Tab-separated table of C-alpha atoms in Angstrom:
chain	number	residue	atom	x	y	z
S	1	MET	CA	-22.688	229.441	349.369
S	2	ASP	CA	-18.982	231.315	348.911
S	3	THR	CA	-16.799	228.490	348.348
S	4	MET	CA	-13.755	231.074	349.292
S	5	THR	CA	-14.423	231.617	352.768
S	6	ASN	CA	-12.884	229.189	355.493
S	7	VAL	CA	-9.927	228.245	353.666
S	8	ALA	CA	-7.833	225.990	356.320
S	9	LYS	CA	-4.115	225.293	355.781
S	10	SER	CA	-2.737	222.296	353.562
S	11	THR	CA	-3.089	218.987	354.777
S	12	GLY	CA	-0.280	217.357	352.909
S	13	GLU	CA	-2.276	214.320	351.763
S	14	LEU	CA	-1.853	215.050	348.085
S	15	HIS	CA	1.173	216.984	348.402
S	16	GLY	CA	3.549	217.882	345.271
S	17	LYS	CA	0.626	216.565	343.042
S	18	VAL	CA	-1.101	218.599	340.410
S	19	ALA	CA	-4.351	218.441	339.701
S	20	LEU	CA	-7.030	219.634	336.902
S	21	VAL	CA	-10.493	220.532	337.664
S	22	THR	CA	-12.910	221.569	334.559
S	23	GLY	CA	-15.968	223.660	335.478
S	24	GLY	CA	-14.103	224.807	338.125
S	25	SER	CA	-14.646	228.596	338.407
S	26	ARG	CA	-17.756	227.670	341.037
S	27	GLY	CA	-19.948	225.668	342.322
S	28	ILE	CA	-18.818	221.993	342.938
S	29	GLY	CA	-15.730	222.362	340.687
S	30	ALA	CA	-14.753	225.664	343.223
S	31	ALA	CA	-15.341	223.455	346.146
S	32	THR	CA	-13.391	220.452	344.970
S	33	ALA	CA	-10.588	222.938	343.414
S	34	LEU	CA	-10.030	224.677	347.090
S	35	ARG	CA	-9.904	220.987	349.137
S	36	LEU	CA	-7.742	219.630	346.461
S	37	ALA	CA	-5.546	222.639	347.337
S	38	ARG	CA	-5.850	222.392	351.171
S	39	GLU	CA	-4.588	218.623	350.519
S	40	GLY	CA	-1.580	220.102	349.308
S	41	ALA	CA	-2.567	219.832	345.320
S	42	ASP	CA	-1.283	222.587	342.694
S	43	VAL	CA	-4.427	223.363	340.530
S	44	ALA	CA	-5.626	224.356	337.472
S	45	VAL	CA	-9.305	224.678	336.876
S	46	THR	CA	-11.184	225.571	333.792
S	47	HIS	CA	-13.915	227.695	333.125
S	48	VAL	CA	-16.210	228.702	329.574
S	49	ASN	CA	-17.009	232.790	330.475
S	50	GLY	CA	-16.313	232.645	334.089
S	51	GLU	CA	-13.273	234.328	334.039
S	52	ALA	CA	-13.762	236.634	337.242
S	53	ALA	CA	-14.978	233.688	339.248
S	54	ALA	CA	-12.195	231.493	338.248
S	55	GLN	CA	-9.543	234.289	339.451
S	56	ASP	CA	-11.237	234.213	342.676
S	57	VAL	CA	-10.280	230.339	343.056
S	58	VAL	CA	-6.801	230.618	341.795
S	59	ARG	CA	-6.608	233.930	344.875
S	60	ALA	CA	-7.911	231.270	347.126
S	61	VAL	CA	-5.839	228.597	345.973
S	62	ALA	CA	-2.753	230.365	346.078
S	63	ALA	CA	-3.476	231.902	350.074
S	64	LEU	CA	-3.252	228.071	351.148
S	65	GLY	CA	0.219	228.310	349.648
S	66	ARG	CA	-0.526	226.053	346.480
S	67	ARG	CA	0.080	227.125	342.894
S	68	ALA	CA	-3.104	227.736	340.228
S	69	VAL	CA	-3.825	228.578	337.204
S	70	ALA	CA	-7.455	229.917	335.270
S	71	LEU	CA	-7.464	228.144	331.814
S	72	ARG	CA	-10.344	229.109	329.397
S	73	ALA	CA	-11.809	225.919	327.705
S	74	ASP	CA	-14.719	224.967	326.003
S	75	LEU	CA	-15.301	221.232	326.733
S	76	ALA	CA	-17.748	220.898	323.538
S	77	ASP	CA	-14.607	221.528	321.412
S	78	ALA	CA	-12.754	218.883	321.011
S	79	GLN	CA	-9.037	220.411	320.990
S	80	GLU	CA	-10.115	223.140	323.738
S	81	ALA	CA	-10.804	219.748	326.033
S	82	ALA	CA	-8.008	217.578	325.470
S	83	GLY	CA	-5.841	221.058	325.286
S	84	ALA	CA	-6.728	221.692	329.011
S	85	VAL	CA	-4.626	218.571	329.882
S	86	GLU	CA	-1.999	220.014	327.977
S	87	ARG	CA	-2.196	223.395	328.949
S	88	THR	CA	-2.017	221.908	332.710
S	89	VAL	CA	0.815	220.117	332.319
S	90	GLU	CA	2.835	223.116	330.541
S	91	ALA	CA	1.814	225.681	333.375
S	92	LEU	CA	2.516	223.208	336.253
S	93	GLY	CA	4.675	220.806	335.523
S	94	GLY	CA	2.441	217.606	335.077
S	95	LEU	CA	-0.644	215.905	335.942
S	96	ASP	CA	-1.910	213.503	338.952
S	97	VAL	CA	-5.575	214.231	339.294
S	98	LEU	CA	-8.078	215.070	336.596
S	99	VAL	CA	-11.430	215.669	337.990
S	100	ASN	CA	-14.040	215.786	335.017
S	101	ASN	CA	-16.483	218.011	336.459
S	102	GLY	CA	-17.413	220.617	333.771
S	103	GLY	CA	-21.166	220.012	332.300
S	104	VAL	CA	-24.588	221.379	331.207
S	105	GLY	CA	-27.858	220.386	332.267
S	106	LEU	CA	-30.517	221.007	330.221
S	107	LEU	CA	-34.088	219.148	331.303
S	108	GLY	CA	-37.452	219.559	329.341
S	109	PRO	CA	-39.772	217.168	327.377
S	110	LEU	CA	-38.564	214.419	325.317
S	111	ASP	CA	-40.593	216.216	322.671
S	112	GLY	CA	-38.872	219.593	323.047
S	113	ILE	CA	-35.492	218.612	322.654
S	114	SER	CA	-33.491	219.612	319.697
S	115	VAL	CA	-30.877	217.764	317.836
S	116	ALA	CA	-28.819	220.970	318.755
S	117	ASP	CA	-30.317	220.477	322.426
S	118	LEU	CA	-28.338	216.430	322.354
S	119	ASP	CA	-25.427	217.681	320.397
S	120	ARG	CA	-24.696	220.408	322.852
S	121	VAL	CA	-24.990	218.407	325.828
S	122	LEU	CA	-23.333	214.933	324.679
S	123	ALA	CA	-20.498	216.950	323.538
S	124	VAL	CA	-20.105	218.793	326.864
S	125	ASN	CA	-20.977	215.769	329.153
S	126	VAL	CA	-19.528	213.135	327.324
S	127	ARG	CA	-17.302	213.264	324.823
S	128	GLY	CA	-15.460	216.585	326.879
S	129	ALA	CA	-14.905	213.929	329.256
S	130	PHE	CA	-13.928	210.969	327.457
S	131	LEU	CA	-11.267	213.536	325.473
S	132	THR	CA	-10.134	215.402	328.753
S	133	SER	CA	-9.649	211.553	330.074
S	134	ARG	CA	-7.910	209.968	326.931
S	135	ALA	CA	-5.263	212.866	327.434
S	136	ALA	CA	-4.729	213.012	330.950
S	137	ALA	CA	-4.314	209.398	330.406
S	138	ALA	CA	-1.538	210.089	328.240
S	139	ARG	CA	0.342	212.041	330.688
S	140	MET	CA	-0.552	210.495	333.872
S	141	THR	CA	1.953	207.851	335.529
S	142	GLU	CA	1.641	205.095	338.303
S	143	GLY	CA	-1.145	206.724	341.455
S	144	GLY	CA	-2.793	208.905	338.334
S	145	ARG	CA	-6.502	209.419	339.420
S	146	ILE	CA	-9.734	210.232	337.409
S	147	ILE	CA	-12.610	211.351	338.624
S	148	THR	CA	-16.051	211.996	337.279
S	149	VAL	CA	-18.854	214.215	338.401
S	150	GLY	CA	-22.372	212.146	337.546
S	151	SER	CA	-25.641	212.783	339.141
S	152	CYS	CA	-27.811	211.225	341.085
S	153	MET	CA	-30.126	210.854	337.846
S	154	ALA	CA	-27.921	208.472	336.263
S	155	GLN	CA	-29.116	206.165	339.423
S	156	ARG	CA	-32.314	207.435	339.824
S	157	VAL	CA	-34.812	209.576	337.790
S	158	PRO	CA	-37.604	210.807	339.613
S	159	GLY	CA	-40.151	212.207	337.151
S	160	PRO	CA	-40.091	213.639	333.576
S	161	GLY	CA	-37.913	215.804	331.908
S	162	GLY	CA	-34.793	214.583	332.514
S	163	THR	CA	-33.955	212.479	329.563
S	164	LEU	CA	-31.133	213.899	327.895
S	165	TYR	CA	-29.160	215.024	331.086
S	166	ALA	CA	-29.971	211.598	332.827
S	167	MET	CA	-28.534	209.433	329.504
S	168	SER	CA	-25.309	212.074	329.212
S	169	LYS	CA	-24.641	211.282	333.387
S	170	ALA	CA	-25.255	207.356	332.810
S	171	ALA	CA	-23.000	207.196	330.106
S	172	LEU	CA	-19.943	208.280	332.056
S	173	VAL	CA	-20.822	205.060	334.443
S	174	GLY	CA	-19.645	203.412	331.820
S	175	LEU	CA	-16.848	205.376	330.874
S	176	THR	CA	-15.440	205.184	334.092
S	177	ARG	CA	-15.619	201.539	334.458
S	178	ALA	CA	-13.933	201.094	331.335
S	179	LEU	CA	-10.969	203.101	332.331
S	180	ALA	CA	-10.664	201.410	335.363
S	181	ARG	CA	-10.369	198.420	333.406
S	182	GLU	CA	-7.786	200.273	330.404
S	183	LEU	CA	-5.303	202.190	333.226
S	184	GLY	CA	-5.888	199.648	336.173
S	185	GLY	CA	-2.349	198.228	334.908
S	186	ARG	CA	-0.503	201.157	335.008
S	187	GLY	CA	-1.590	202.127	338.853
S	188	ILE	CA	-4.235	204.684	337.130
S	189	THR	CA	-7.828	204.726	339.143
S	190	ALA	CA	-11.067	205.614	337.982
S	191	ASN	CA	-14.132	206.607	339.946
S	192	ILE	CA	-17.476	208.212	339.640
S	193	VAL	CA	-19.284	210.511	342.086
S	194	HIS	CA	-22.774	210.827	341.990
S	195	PRO	CA	-24.247	214.304	343.772
S	196	GLY	CA	-27.747	214.579	344.680
S	197	PRO	CA	-29.575	217.970	345.056
S	198	ILE	CA	-26.534	220.182	345.686
S	199	ASP	CA	-27.026	223.775	346.929
S	200	THR	CA	-24.986	226.169	344.324
S	201	ASP	CA	-25.973	229.343	342.209
S	202	MET	CA	-27.228	227.000	339.639
S	203	ASN	CA	-29.125	224.833	342.136
S	204	PRO	CA	-29.959	227.361	345.733
S	205	ALA	CA	-31.205	225.226	348.630
S	206	ASP	CA	-33.733	228.174	348.763
S	207	GLY	CA	-34.741	228.256	344.913
S	208	PRO	CA	-38.385	227.778	343.580
S	209	TYR	CA	-37.860	223.422	343.348
S	210	ALA	CA	-35.641	222.968	346.145
S	211	ALA	CA	-38.774	221.961	348.424
S	212	GLY	CA	-39.366	218.721	346.168
S	213	GLN	CA	-36.049	217.949	345.416
S	214	ALA	CA	-35.038	217.622	349.613
S	215	ALA	CA	-38.213	215.918	350.132
S	216	LEU	CA	-37.095	213.028	347.157
S	217	THR	CA	-33.611	212.427	349.751
S	218	ALA	CA	-33.545	210.479	352.814
S	219	LEU	CA	-31.830	213.295	355.062
S	220	GLY	CA	-34.633	215.971	353.871
S	221	ARG	CA	-32.040	218.922	352.808
S	222	PHE	CA	-29.579	219.645	350.325
S	223	GLY	CA	-26.240	218.977	350.227
S	224	THR	CA	-22.954	221.154	349.683
S	225	ALA	CA	-20.456	221.676	347.527
S	226	ALA	CA	-17.712	220.807	350.301
S	227	GLU	CA	-19.606	218.023	350.682
S	228	VAL	CA	-18.695	216.470	347.532
S	229	ALA	CA	-15.627	218.055	347.667
S	230	GLY	CA	-14.271	215.600	350.443
S	231	THR	CA	-15.341	212.411	348.889
S	232	VAL	CA	-13.552	213.637	345.396
S	233	ALA	CA	-10.444	214.419	347.791
S	234	HIS	CA	-10.706	210.958	349.381
S	235	LEU	CA	-11.009	209.719	345.750
S	236	ALA	CA	-7.771	211.536	344.651
S	237	SER	CA	-5.710	209.925	347.242
S	238	ALA	CA	-7.222	206.634	347.267
S	239	ALA	CA	-5.096	203.300	345.753
S	240	TYR	CA	-7.457	200.582	345.978
S	241	VAL	CA	-10.409	201.993	344.918
S	242	THR	CA	-11.088	201.665	341.153
S	243	GLY	CA	-14.406	201.668	339.098
S	244	ALA	CA	-16.919	202.485	341.610
S	245	GLU	CA	-19.477	204.839	342.169
S	246	PHE	CA	-20.355	207.360	344.972
S	247	ALA	CA	-23.653	208.810	345.465
S	248	VAL	CA	-23.274	211.907	347.753
S	249	ASP	CA	-27.236	212.314	347.261
S	250	GLY	CA	-28.374	212.307	351.369
S	251	GLY	CA	-29.880	208.621	350.251
S	252	HIS	CA	-32.135	210.060	346.958
S	253	ALA	CA	-31.222	206.674	345.583
S	254	ALA	CA	-32.401	204.972	348.512
């Protein structure tokens, strides 16, 4: 799916806001960056090895009349994770919306997961989200938004092989609820979105395992990155929603 097509003029819902989308060079992250830009936000996106794709997102955001910057940041590195927030503030003048989208997936039998696998997944998916959220909270004023991308597997694990990934995504639910309580007094919200099977380069709707994944949903199909981005954009402007989970999964958890 090409997230760079069908761009529309900004609707202004987030006019003047600055957003940081981790893992924003492709898939859900890229679609989210573009949707936030359509709503009027300036956007920073992080990537690890996707410089060309990240620059495509920057150009697409610029075509919408918004400022954008691509930042290389490995969320497994504590300094780089927190540093992405500081670099966003330096480049765009502040931070109002953080989308914790960056993550890694590793599926396989329990006895095949190495300690190195465990450390890498938890470092990116959990520690990285914690550190970026903490750094963002220090920079945000009233009206700040922290939106984390979880997974349908945090709500329902339909089969074997997902122990490590599901654990890492379930941890983000606790992080989100605690952030909501910790930051609510400052007018900052925290919510989590759980995508189901989504048509991306990493998990295409015509891939070898797609039919089985689609069959697990009530709608019988894959979702699109734009459909997830729509929910993220809503939460970016919603003032009285916090500590909540939102399934964008086609009924995977129904």
